[in-house]
PDB file of C-alpha atoms and ligand atoms in Angstrom:
ATOM      1  CA  MET J   1      34.844  13.504  10.381  1.00 91.00           C
ATOM      2  CA  ILE J   2      31.422  12.196  11.366  1.00 98.00           C
ATOM      3  CA  ASN J   3      28.136  14.078  11.128  1.00 98.00           C
ATOM      4  CA  ASP J   4      24.859  12.374  11.990  1.00 98.00           C
ATOM      5  CA  ALA J   5      21.780  13.428  10.007  1.00 98.00           C
ATOM      6  CA  HIS J   6      19.177  11.722  12.196  1.00 98.00           C
ATOM      7  CA  CYS J   7      18.953  11.929  15.992  1.00 98.00           C
ATOM      8  CA  HIS J   8      15.917  12.589  18.168  1.00 98.00           C
ATOM      9  CA  PHE J   9      15.890  15.124  20.987  1.00 98.00           C
ATOM     10  CA  PHE J  10      13.724  13.596  23.704  1.00 97.00           C
ATOM     11  CA  SER J  11      13.242  16.767  25.718  1.00 97.00           C
ATOM     12  CA  PRO J  12      11.330  17.183  28.991  1.00 96.00           C
ATOM     13  CA  GLN J  13       8.547  18.652  26.844  1.00 96.00           C
ATOM     14  CA  PHE J  14       8.512  15.489  24.686  1.00 95.00           C
ATOM     15  CA  PHE J  15       7.910  13.314  27.746  1.00 94.00           C
ATOM     16  CA  ARG J  16       5.251  15.684  29.082  1.00 94.00           C
ATOM     17  CA  ALA J  17       3.430  15.395  25.750  1.00 93.00           C
ATOM     18  CA  LEU J  18       3.518  11.589  25.989  1.00 91.00           C
ATOM     19  CA  ALA J  19       2.355  11.788  29.606  1.00 92.00           C
ATOM     20  CA  ARG J  20      -0.573  13.986  28.576  1.00 91.00           C
ATOM     21  CA  GLN J  21      -1.565  11.451  25.923  1.00 89.00           C
ATOM     22  CA  GLN J  22      -1.350   8.617  28.447  1.00 87.00           C
ATOM     23  CA  LEU J  23      -3.434  10.506  31.006  1.00 89.00           C
ATOM     24  CA  ALA J  24      -6.056  11.381  28.405  1.00 87.00           C
ATOM     25  CA  MET J  25      -6.246   7.725  27.444  1.00 85.00           C
ATOM     26  CA  ARG J  26      -6.874   6.743  31.076  1.00 84.00           C
ATOM     27  CA  ALA J  27      -9.211   9.715  31.589  1.00 83.00           C
ATOM     28  CA  ALA J  28      -6.916  10.770  34.463  1.00 80.00           C
ATOM     29  CA  PRO J  29      -6.573  14.431  35.530  1.00 77.00           C
ATOM     30  CA  SER J  30      -4.013  16.374  33.515  1.00 75.00           C
ATOM     31  CA  ALA J  31      -2.567  17.815  36.747  1.00 75.00           C
ATOM     32  CA  LEU J  32      -0.644  14.551  37.017  1.00 80.00           C
ATOM     33  CA  VAL J  33       1.548  15.303  33.980  1.00 80.00           C
ATOM     34  CA  ALA J  34       4.822  15.847  35.861  1.00 78.00           C
ATOM     35  CA  ALA J  35       4.413  12.720  38.004  1.00 79.00           C
ATOM     36  CA  SER J  36       3.352  10.727  34.992  1.00 87.00           C
ATOM     37  CA  ALA J  37       6.357  11.913  32.945  1.00 89.00           C
ATOM     38  CA  SER J  38       8.767  10.652  35.604  1.00 89.00           C
ATOM     39  CA  GLU J  39       6.842   7.393  35.671  1.00 89.00           C
ATOM     40  CA  ILE J  40       7.545   7.135  31.941  1.00 91.00           C
ATOM     41  CA  TYR J  41      11.337   7.408  32.418  1.00 90.00           C
ATOM     42  CA  ARG J  42      11.174   4.754  35.098  1.00 90.00           C
ATOM     43  CA  GLU J  43       9.015   2.462  33.019  1.00 89.00           C
ATOM     44  CA  LEU J  44      11.337   2.743  30.023  1.00 91.00           C
ATOM     45  CA  GLN J  45      14.497   2.695  32.155  1.00 94.00           C
ATOM     46  CA  TRP J  46      15.610   5.857  30.421  1.00 95.00           C
ATOM     47  CA  ASP J  47      17.315   8.775  32.121  1.00 96.00           C
ATOM     48  CA  ASP J  48      15.344  11.843  33.094  1.00 96.00           C
ATOM     49  CA  PRO J  49      16.399  14.576  30.614  1.00 96.00           C
ATOM     50  CA  VAL J  50      16.186  16.988  33.596  1.00 95.00           C
ATOM     51  CA  ALA J  51      16.122  20.185  31.522  1.00 97.00           C
ATOM     52  CA  THR J  52      16.597  21.156  27.887  1.00 98.00           C
ATOM     53  CA  GLU J  53      20.041  22.688  28.574  1.00 98.00           C
ATOM     54  CA  THR J  54      21.155  19.651  30.590  1.00 98.00           C
ATOM     55  CA  LEU J  55      20.087  17.337  27.787  1.00 98.00           C
ATOM     56  CA  ALA J  56      21.790  19.480  25.144  1.00 98.00           C
ATOM     57  CA  ASP J  57      25.042  19.401  27.133  1.00 98.00           C
ATOM     58  CA  ARG J  58      24.761  15.662  27.630  1.00 98.00           C
ATOM     59  CA  TRP J  59      24.426  15.209  23.876  1.00 98.00           C
ATOM     60  CA  VAL J  60      27.548  17.277  23.251  1.00 98.00           C
ATOM     61  CA  ALA J  61      29.527  15.278  25.820  1.00 98.00           C
ATOM     62  CA  ASP J  62      28.412  12.046  24.164  1.00 98.00           C
ATOM     63  CA  LEU J  63      29.271  13.299  20.666  1.00 98.00           C
ATOM     64  CA  ASP J  64      32.697  14.357  21.924  1.00 98.00           C
ATOM     65  CA  ARG J  65      33.253  10.918  23.408  1.00 98.00           C
ATOM     66  CA  HIS J  66      32.595   9.309  20.014  1.00 98.00           C
ATOM     67  CA  GLY J  67      34.335  11.894  17.862  1.00 98.00           C
ATOM     68  CA  VAL J  68      31.119  13.077  16.220  1.00 98.00           C
ATOM     69  CA  ASN J  69      31.213  16.628  14.978  1.00 98.00           C
ATOM     70  CA  ARG J  70      27.607  17.673  14.217  1.00 98.00           C
ATOM     71  CA  THR J  71      24.155  16.103  14.435  1.00 98.00           C
ATOM     72  CA  VAL J  72      20.616  16.810  13.444  1.00 98.00           C
ATOM     73  CA  LEU J  73      18.297  16.901  16.451  1.00 98.00           C
ATOM     74  CA  ILE J  74      14.639  16.262  15.699  1.00 98.00           C
ATOM     75  CA  ALA J  75      11.883  17.695  17.894  1.00 98.00           C
ATOM     76  CA  SER J  76       9.917  14.460  17.949  1.00 96.00           C
ATOM     77  CA  VAL J  77       6.435  15.533  18.920  1.00 95.00           C
ATOM     78  CA  PRO J  78       4.481  18.353  17.274  1.00 94.00           C
ATOM     79  CA  GLY J  79       4.784  21.535  19.341  1.00 94.00           C
ATOM     80  CA  ASP J  80       8.307  20.870  20.687  1.00 97.00           C
ATOM     81  CA  GLU J  81      10.144  23.211  18.308  1.00 98.00           C
ATOM     82  CA  SER J  82      11.376  25.469  21.126  1.00 98.00           C
ATOM     83  CA  SER J  83      13.281  22.700  22.926  1.00 98.00           C
ATOM     84  CA  VAL J  84      15.391  21.901  19.878  1.00 98.00           C
ATOM     85  CA  ALA J  85      15.803  25.606  19.103  1.00 98.00           C
ATOM     86  CA  GLU J  86      17.169  26.082  22.619  1.00 98.00           C
ATOM     87  CA  ALA J  87      19.625  23.201  22.200  1.00 98.00           C
ATOM     88  CA  VAL J  88      20.796  24.626  18.847  1.00 98.00           C
ATOM     89  CA  ALA J  89      21.184  28.128  20.311  1.00 98.00           C
ATOM     90  CA  ARG J  90      23.317  26.657  23.095  1.00 98.00           C
ATOM     91  CA  HIS J  91      25.558  24.636  20.749  1.00 98.00           C
ATOM     92  CA  PRO J  92      25.172  26.140  17.266  1.00 98.00           C
ATOM     93  CA  SER J  93      28.351  24.571  15.930  1.00 98.00           C
ATOM     94  CA  ARG J  94      27.159  21.069  16.893  1.00 98.00           C
ATOM     95  CA  PHE J  95      23.419  20.887  16.262  1.00 98.00           C
ATOM     96  CA  VAL J  96      21.055  21.406  13.340  1.00 98.00           C
ATOM     97  CA  GLY J  97      17.398  21.554  14.377  1.00 98.00           C
ATOM     98  CA  PHE J  98      14.512  19.717  12.696  1.00 98.00           C
ATOM     99  CA  PHE J  99      10.923  19.591  13.917  1.00 98.00           C
ATOM    100  CA  MET J 100       7.991  17.256  13.509  1.00 98.00           C
ATOM    101  CA  LEU J 101       4.941  19.030  12.126  1.00 98.00           C
ATOM    102  CA  ASP J 102       1.370  17.797  11.838  1.00 98.00           C
ATOM    103  CA  PRO J 103       0.001  19.408   8.658  1.00 98.00           C
ATOM    104  CA  SER J 104      -3.568  18.756   9.829  1.00 97.00           C
ATOM    105  CA  ALA J 105      -3.143  21.170  12.774  1.00 97.00           C
ATOM    106  CA  ALA J 106      -4.957  24.471  12.248  1.00 97.00           C
ATOM    107  CA  ASP J 107      -1.781  26.445  13.014  1.00 97.00           C
ATOM    108  CA  ALA J 108       0.609  24.210  11.012  1.00 98.00           C
ATOM    109  CA  SER J 109       1.614  26.848   8.486  1.00 97.00           C
ATOM    110  CA  ASP J 110       2.202  29.487  11.184  1.00 97.00           C
ATOM    111  CA  ARG J 111       4.159  27.017  13.298  1.00 97.00           C
ATOM    112  CA  ALA J 112       6.350  26.196  10.310  1.00 98.00           C
ATOM    113  CA  ARG J 113       6.957  29.880   9.608  1.00 97.00           C
ATOM    114  CA  ARG J 114       7.861  30.557  13.236  1.00 98.00           C
ATOM    115  CA  ALA J 115      10.145  27.506  13.507  1.00 98.00           C
ATOM    116  CA  ILE J 116      11.987  28.375  10.312  1.00 98.00           C
ATOM    117  CA  HIS J 117      12.172  32.165  10.489  1.00 97.00           C
ATOM    118  CA  ASP J 118      12.159  32.928  14.218  1.00 98.00           C
ATOM    119  CA  LEU J 119      13.718  29.791  15.709  1.00 98.00           C
ATOM    120  CA  GLY J 120      16.159  29.053  12.876  1.00 98.00           C
ATOM    121  CA  LEU J 121      15.259  25.372  12.510  1.00 98.00           C
ATOM    122  CA  ARG J 122      16.408  23.825   9.240  1.00 98.00           C
ATOM    123  CA  GLY J 123      14.202  20.804   8.626  1.00 98.00           C
ATOM    124  CA  VAL J 124      10.458  20.175   8.611  1.00 98.00           C
ATOM    125  CA  CYS J 125       9.677  16.528   9.383  1.00 98.00           C
ATOM    126  CA  LEU J 126       6.508  15.071   7.916  1.00 98.00           C
ATOM    127  CA  PHE J 127       5.059  11.730   8.979  1.00 98.00           C
ATOM    128  CA  PRO J 128       2.121  11.278   6.588  1.00 98.00           C
ATOM    129  CA  ALA J 129       1.262   7.810   7.925  1.00 97.00           C
ATOM    130  CA  MET J 130       1.071   9.133  11.479  1.00 96.00           C
ATOM    131  CA  HIS J 131      -0.818  12.354  10.801  1.00 97.00           C
ATOM    132  CA  HIS J 132      -3.086  10.911   8.121  1.00 97.00           C
ATOM    133  CA  VAL J 133      -2.403  13.672   5.629  1.00 98.00           C
ATOM    134  CA  ALA J 134      -1.536  12.628   2.086  1.00 98.00           C
ATOM    135  CA  LEU J 135       1.527  14.220   0.537  1.00 98.00           C
ATOM    136  CA  THR J 136      -0.705  15.398  -2.312  1.00 97.00           C
ATOM    137  CA  ASP J 137      -2.836  17.385   0.164  1.00 98.00           C
ATOM    138  CA  GLU J 138      -2.921  21.187  -0.207  1.00 97.00           C
ATOM    139  CA  ARG J 139      -1.994  21.526   3.483  1.00 98.00           C
ATOM    140  CA  VAL J 140       1.303  19.756   2.827  1.00 98.00           C
ATOM    141  CA  LYS J 141       1.962  21.989  -0.155  1.00 98.00           C
ATOM    142  CA  ARG J 142       1.541  25.050   2.071  1.00 97.00           C
ATOM    143  CA  ILE J 143       4.117  23.654   4.513  1.00 98.00           C
ATOM    144  CA  VAL J 144       6.627  22.988   1.748  1.00 98.00           C
ATOM    145  CA  GLU J 145       6.043  26.544   0.519  1.00 98.00           C
ATOM    146  CA  ARG J 146       7.113  27.755   3.982  1.00 97.00           C
ATOM    147  CA  ALA J 147      10.301  25.675   3.683  1.00 98.00           C
ATOM    148  CA  ALA J 148      10.941  27.009   0.177  1.00 98.00           C
ATOM    149  CA  GLU J 149      10.900  30.599   1.457  1.00 96.00           C
ATOM    150  CA  GLN J 150      14.145  30.078   3.341  1.00 96.00           C
ATOM    151  CA  PRO J 151      17.159  28.730   1.442  1.00 95.00           C
ATOM    152  CA  GLY J 152      18.814  25.818   3.227  1.00 96.00           C
ATOM    153  CA  VAL J 153      15.634  24.468   4.804  1.00 98.00           C
ATOM    154  CA  ILE J 154      14.928  20.858   3.967  1.00 98.00           C
ATOM    155  CA  VAL J 155      11.803  18.710   4.078  1.00 98.00           C
ATOM    156  CA  PHE J 156      12.149  15.286   5.667  1.00 98.00           C
ATOM    157  CA  VAL J 157       9.417  12.792   4.810  1.00 98.00           C
ATOM    158  CA  HIS J 158       9.125   9.520   6.652  1.00 98.00           C
ATOM    159  CA  CYS J 159       8.005   6.794   4.255  1.00 98.00           C
ATOM    160  CA  GLY J 160       7.477   3.069   4.504  1.00 98.00           C
ATOM    161  CA  VAL J 161       7.108   1.202   7.745  1.00 96.00           C
ATOM    162  CA  LEU J 162       6.637   3.368  10.812  1.00 94.00           C
ATOM    163  CA  THR J 163       6.892   2.115  14.355  1.00 88.00           C
ATOM    164  CA  VAL J 164       7.463   4.460  17.256  1.00 86.00           C
ATOM    165  CA  GLY J 165       9.065   2.258  19.884  1.00 84.00           C
ATOM    166  CA  VAL J 166       8.288   4.576  22.769  1.00 86.00           C
ATOM    167  CA  ARG J 167       4.566   4.706  21.891  1.00 88.00           C
ATOM    168  CA  ARG J 168       4.416   0.936  21.674  1.00 85.00           C
ATOM    169  CA  LYS J 169       6.178   0.487  25.007  1.00 86.00           C
ATOM    170  CA  LEU J 170       3.799   2.919  26.694  1.00 86.00           C
ATOM    171  CA  GLY J 171       0.709   1.379  25.140  1.00 86.00           C
ATOM    172  CA  LEU J 172      -0.156   4.563  23.254  1.00 88.00           C
ATOM    173  CA  PRO J 173      -2.249   4.007  20.140  1.00 84.00           C
ATOM    174  CA  SER J 174      -0.378   4.091  16.840  1.00 86.00           C
ATOM    175  CA  HIS J 175      -3.034   4.096  14.158  1.00 91.00           C
ATOM    176  CA  PHE J 176      -0.690   4.672  11.275  1.00 94.00           C
ATOM    177  CA  ASN J 177      -1.815   4.528   7.656  1.00 96.00           C
ATOM    178  CA  LEU J 178       1.311   3.207   5.963  1.00 96.00           C
ATOM    179  CA  ARG J 179      -0.097   3.741   2.474  1.00 96.00           C
ATOM    180  CA  LEU J 180       0.348   7.486   2.921  1.00 97.00           C
ATOM    181  CA  GLY J 181       4.133   7.339   3.250  1.00 98.00           C
ATOM    182  CA  ASN J 182       5.151   6.591  -0.316  1.00 98.00           C
ATOM    183  CA  PRO J 183       8.417   7.864  -1.841  1.00 98.00           C
ATOM    184  CA  LEU J 184       6.690   8.213  -5.225  1.00 98.00           C
ATOM    185  CA  GLN J 185       4.551  10.960  -3.715  1.00 98.00           C
ATOM    186  CA  VAL J 186       7.677  12.570  -2.299  1.00 98.00           C
ATOM    187  CA  ALA J 187       8.909  12.663  -5.899  1.00 98.00           C
ATOM    188  CA  HIS J 188       5.738  14.462  -6.898  1.00 96.00           C
ATOM    189  CA  LEU J 189       6.406  17.143  -4.257  1.00 97.00           C
ATOM    190  CA  ALA J 190      10.120  17.301  -4.976  1.00 98.00           C
ATOM    191  CA  LEU J 191       9.420  17.969  -8.656  1.00 98.00           C
ATOM    192  CA  ALA J 192       7.114  20.832  -7.712  1.00 98.00           C
ATOM    193  CA  PHE J 193       9.791  22.326  -5.417  1.00 98.00           C
ATOM    194  CA  PRO J 194      13.089  21.609  -7.187  1.00 98.00           C
ATOM    195  CA  LYS J 195      15.078  24.003  -4.996  1.00 98.00           C
ATOM    196  CA  VAL J 196      14.000  22.391  -1.725  1.00 98.00           C
ATOM    197  CA  PRO J 197      16.161  19.449  -0.624  1.00 98.00           C
ATOM    198  CA  PHE J 198      14.129  16.444   0.532  1.00 98.00           C
ATOM    199  CA  ILE J 199      15.340  13.649   2.789  1.00 99.00           C
ATOM    200  CA  ILE J 200      13.769  10.197   2.822  1.00 98.00           C
ATOM    201  CA  PRO J 201      15.036   8.436   5.955  1.00 98.00           C
ATOM    202  CA  HIS J 202      16.099   4.782   6.223  1.00 98.00           C
ATOM    203  CA  PHE J 203      16.323   4.341   2.403  1.00 98.00           C
ATOM    204  CA  GLY J 204      12.493   4.431   2.333  1.00 98.00           C
ATOM    205  CA  ALA J 205      12.033   2.003   5.267  1.00 98.00           C
ATOM    206  CA  GLY J 206      10.804  -0.918   3.195  1.00 98.00           C
ATOM    207  CA  LEU J 207       9.973   0.964   0.013  1.00 98.00           C
ATOM    208  CA  LEU J 208      13.519   0.855  -1.326  1.00 98.00           C
ATOM    209  CA  ARG J 209      12.473   0.405  -4.940  1.00 98.00           C
ATOM    210  CA  GLU J 210      10.108   3.376  -4.802  1.00 98.00           C
ATOM    211  CA  ALA J 211      12.702   5.462  -2.960  1.00 98.00           C
ATOM    212  CA  LEU J 212      15.301   4.688  -5.640  1.00 98.00           C
ATOM    213  CA  MET J 213      12.803   5.557  -8.389  1.00 98.00           C
ATOM    214  CA  ALA J 214      11.945   8.824  -6.642  1.00 98.00           C
ATOM    215  CA  ALA J 215      15.567   9.836  -6.102  1.00 98.00           C
ATOM    216  CA  ASP J 216      16.551   8.790  -9.625  1.00 98.00           C
ATOM    217  CA  THR J 217      14.007  11.188 -11.078  1.00 98.00           C
ATOM    218  CA  CYS J 218      14.515  14.038  -8.574  1.00 98.00           C
ATOM    219  CA  ALA J 219      18.010  15.368  -7.977  1.00 98.00           C
ATOM    220  CA  ASN J 220      16.777  17.099  -4.812  1.00 98.00           C
ATOM    221  CA  ILE J 221      15.873  13.848  -3.025  1.00 98.00           C
ATOM    222  CA  HIS J 222      18.402  12.493  -0.523  1.00 98.00           C
ATOM    223  CA  PHE J 223      18.373   9.388   1.657  1.00 98.00           C
ATOM    224  CA  ASP J 224      19.490   9.028   5.197  1.00 98.00           C
ATOM    225  CA  THR J 225      21.014   5.689   6.166  1.00 98.00           C
ATOM    226  CA  SER J 226      19.821   5.826   9.765  1.00 98.00           C
ATOM    227  CA  SER J 227      18.735   3.095  12.161  1.00 97.00           C
ATOM    228  CA  SER J 228      19.379  -0.622  12.073  1.00 96.00           C
ATOM    229  CA  ASN J 229      17.292  -0.724   8.865  1.00 97.00           C
ATOM    230  CA  SER J 230      15.525  -3.846  10.059  1.00 96.00           C
ATOM    231  CA  TRP J 231      12.974  -3.287   7.263  1.00 98.00           C
ATOM    232  CA  THR J 232      15.401  -5.238   5.052  1.00 98.00           C
ATOM    233  CA  ARG J 233      13.754  -8.362   6.480  1.00 97.00           C
ATOM    234  CA  TYR J 234      10.652  -7.644   4.371  1.00 97.00           C
ATOM    235  CA  THR J 235      12.632  -8.585   1.284  1.00 96.00           C
ATOM    236  CA  PRO J 236      13.923 -12.144   1.576  1.00 96.00           C
ATOM    237  CA  GLY J 237      17.704 -12.245   1.355  1.00 97.00           C
ATOM    238  CA  LEU J 238      18.163  -8.486   1.247  1.00 98.00           C
ATOM    239  CA  THR J 239      21.229  -7.254   3.137  1.00 98.00           C
ATOM    240  CA  LEU J 240      22.231  -3.739   4.124  1.00 98.00           C
ATOM    241  CA  ASP J 241      25.324  -4.171   1.928  1.00 97.00           C
ATOM    242  CA  ALA J 242      23.071  -4.672  -1.085  1.00 98.00           C
ATOM    243  CA  VAL J 243      20.979  -1.654  -0.075  1.00 98.00           C
ATOM    244  CA  PHE J 244      24.062   0.560   0.055  1.00 98.00           C
ATOM    245  CA  LYS J 245      25.256  -0.789  -3.302  1.00 98.00           C
ATOM    246  CA  ALA J 246      21.898  -0.064  -4.946  1.00 98.00           C
ATOM    247  CA  ALA J 247      21.707   3.407  -3.421  1.00 98.00           C
ATOM    248  CA  LEU J 248      25.248   4.213  -4.499  1.00 98.00           C
ATOM    249  CA  ALA J 249      24.540   2.996  -8.031  1.00 98.00           C
ATOM    250  CA  VAL J 250      21.267   4.893  -8.467  1.00 98.00           C
ATOM    251  CA  VAL J 251      21.529   7.917  -6.179  1.00 98.00           C
ATOM    252  CA  GLY J 252      25.291   8.264  -5.849  1.00 98.00           C
ATOM    253  CA  PRO J 253      27.425   9.152  -2.826  1.00 98.00           C
ATOM    254  CA  SER J 254      26.554  12.852  -2.760  1.00 98.00           C
ATOM    255  CA  ARG J 255      22.919  12.279  -1.787  1.00 98.00           C
ATOM    256  CA  LEU J 256      23.432   9.751   1.013  1.00 98.00           C
ATOM    257  CA  LEU J 257      23.534  11.098   4.549  1.00 98.00           C
ATOM    258  CA  PHE J 258      24.793   8.898   7.332  1.00 98.00           C
ATOM    259  CA  GLY J 259      22.519   8.764  10.367  1.00 98.00           C
ATOM    260  CA  THR J 260      22.010   6.618  13.441  1.00 98.00           C
ATOM    261  CA  ASP J 261      18.485   7.429  14.726  1.00 98.00           C
ATOM    262  CA  SER J 262      19.905   7.818  18.248  1.00 98.00           C
ATOM    263  CA  SER J 263      17.451   9.150  20.809  1.00 97.00           C
ATOM    264  CA  PHE J 264      17.476   8.366  24.546  1.00 97.00           C
ATOM    265  CA  PHE J 265      20.009   8.170  27.344  1.00 97.00           C
ATOM    266  CA  PRO J 266      21.768   6.279  28.868  1.00 97.00           C
ATOM    267  CA  ARG J 267      22.149   4.530  25.469  1.00 97.00           C
ATOM    268  CA  GLY J 268      23.124   7.801  23.803  1.00 98.00           C
ATOM    269  CA  TRP J 269      24.790   7.977  20.423  1.00 98.00           C
ATOM    270  CA  GLN J 270      24.654   4.603  18.709  1.00 98.00           C
ATOM    271  CA  LYS J 271      28.223   3.811  17.767  1.00 98.00           C
ATOM    272  CA  GLY J 272      27.269   0.272  16.746  1.00 98.00           C
ATOM    273  CA  ILE J 273      25.277   1.607  13.794  1.00 98.00           C
ATOM    274  CA  TYR J 274      28.196   3.769  12.722  1.00 98.00           C
ATOM    275  CA  ASP J 275      30.651   0.858  12.936  1.00 98.00           C
ATOM    276  CA  ALA J 276      28.376  -1.420  10.901  1.00 98.00           C
ATOM    277  CA  GLN J 277      27.753   1.160   8.182  1.00 98.00           C
ATOM    278  CA  ARG J 278      31.398   2.265   8.034  1.00 98.00           C
ATOM    279  CA  GLY J 279      32.347  -1.383   7.520  1.00 98.00           C
ATOM    280  CA  ILE J 280      29.783  -1.800   4.737  1.00 98.00           C
ATOM    281  CA  VAL J 281      30.890   1.367   2.932  1.00 97.00           C
ATOM    282  CA  GLU J 282      34.526   0.306   3.113  1.00 96.00           C
ATOM    283  CA  GLN J 283      33.691  -3.162   1.791  1.00 95.00           C
ATOM    284  CA  THR J 284      31.741  -1.831  -1.174  1.00 94.00           C
ATOM    285  CA  GLY J 285      34.916  -0.190  -2.476  1.00 91.00           C
ATOM    286  CA  VAL J 286      33.701   3.385  -2.139  1.00 96.00           C
ATOM    287  CA  SER J 287      36.560   5.863  -2.473  1.00 97.00           C
ATOM    288  CA  ALA J 288      37.726   7.655   0.662  1.00 97.00           C
ATOM    289  CA  ALA J 289      36.444  10.924  -0.803  1.00 98.00           C
ATOM    290  CA  ASP J 290      32.976   9.491  -1.408  1.00 98.00           C
ATOM    291  CA  ALA J 291      32.878   7.864   2.031  1.00 98.00           C
ATOM    292  CA  SER J 292      33.671  11.207   3.612  1.00 98.00           C
ATOM    293  CA  LEU J 293      30.717  12.724   1.744  1.00 98.00           C
ATOM    294  CA  ILE J 294      28.371  10.091   3.181  1.00 98.00           C
ATOM    295  CA  PHE J 295      29.667  10.343   6.741  1.00 98.00           C
ATOM    296  CA  GLY J 296      29.938  14.102   6.931  1.00 98.00           C
ATOM    297  CA  GLY J 297      30.533  16.128   3.761  1.00 98.00           C
ATOM    298  CA  ASN J 298      26.987  16.001   2.435  1.00 98.00           C
ATOM    299  CA  PHE J 299      25.701  17.110   5.832  1.00 98.00           C
ATOM    300  CA  ASP J 300      28.006  20.138   5.842  1.00 98.00           C
ATOM    301  CA  ARG J 301      26.990  21.027   2.280  1.00 98.00           C
ATOM    302  CA  LEU J 302      23.258  20.848   3.084  1.00 98.00           C
ATOM    303  CA  PHE J 303      23.645  22.530   6.476  1.00 98.00           C
ATOM    304  CA  PRO J 304      26.528  24.966   6.316  1.00 97.00           C
ATOM    305  CA  ALA J 305      27.704  26.213   9.698  1.00 93.00           C
ATOM    306  CA  ARG J 306      25.938  29.401  10.691  1.00 88.00           C
TER     307      ARG J 306
HETATM  308 ZN1   ZN B   1      14.013   8.495  13.721  1.00 84.03          ZN
END
């Protein structure tokens, strides 16, 4: 059984938000949003998502094709909670909804409350480097308090290197402050909210040592294994095999969540990442029971079917 803890839902609303940013950058009239969004698909050679329901159904068809049971879908621009909520409502046995939140927005706390309580989303995604809000900031604490109100809601914190491929391809500015995404500050939050599960994606995306230290001291910190993990090139000689071995030794199999970081179509679900990571886990001599935790069991424990 495969569950994927990290996929992005690039909804029509997501592309409209990018189009608005592009138009603002060119000082072009915002009435051009629809035309500009379709220009974006063409430019990227990605398929038009058409409509939220169409995209949700396409995801399910793709998961079926690859034998994937459930996935997390992340609303990948602040304000796109409803798209993912709609996809989850359409396929509740297949999708778990997360949403990106900018804690510096005036309505951040209300948005979080609405997404969690009214829309039933189960993960708040923080990108401190992108939104320029330190994890020690009171505004972040208020968001985590919202998550803590509802059992089963997790907080996902992107740490380490952050590149948003689509922004780069479209020439949108990415003034990220990488210092702000530090797993040691996730540990600080996780200690303050011991009942809230935290997920650090991509093993800390370059801050592996800090991520291991954080997870070693906080039993509520989990890692996701998603993406090609190309950050390993920052440490000479480091291989993904060695990363898995270290994570298994320090964090253990019950706090590792397999993920791919799949996002757009026609590429769809990234089987290549699954194959590579399955091979690594098998080679490291992990028991079948532990492997099934990583590739699906931990997901089902954190996000029981509703
Ligand atoms: Zn991602």
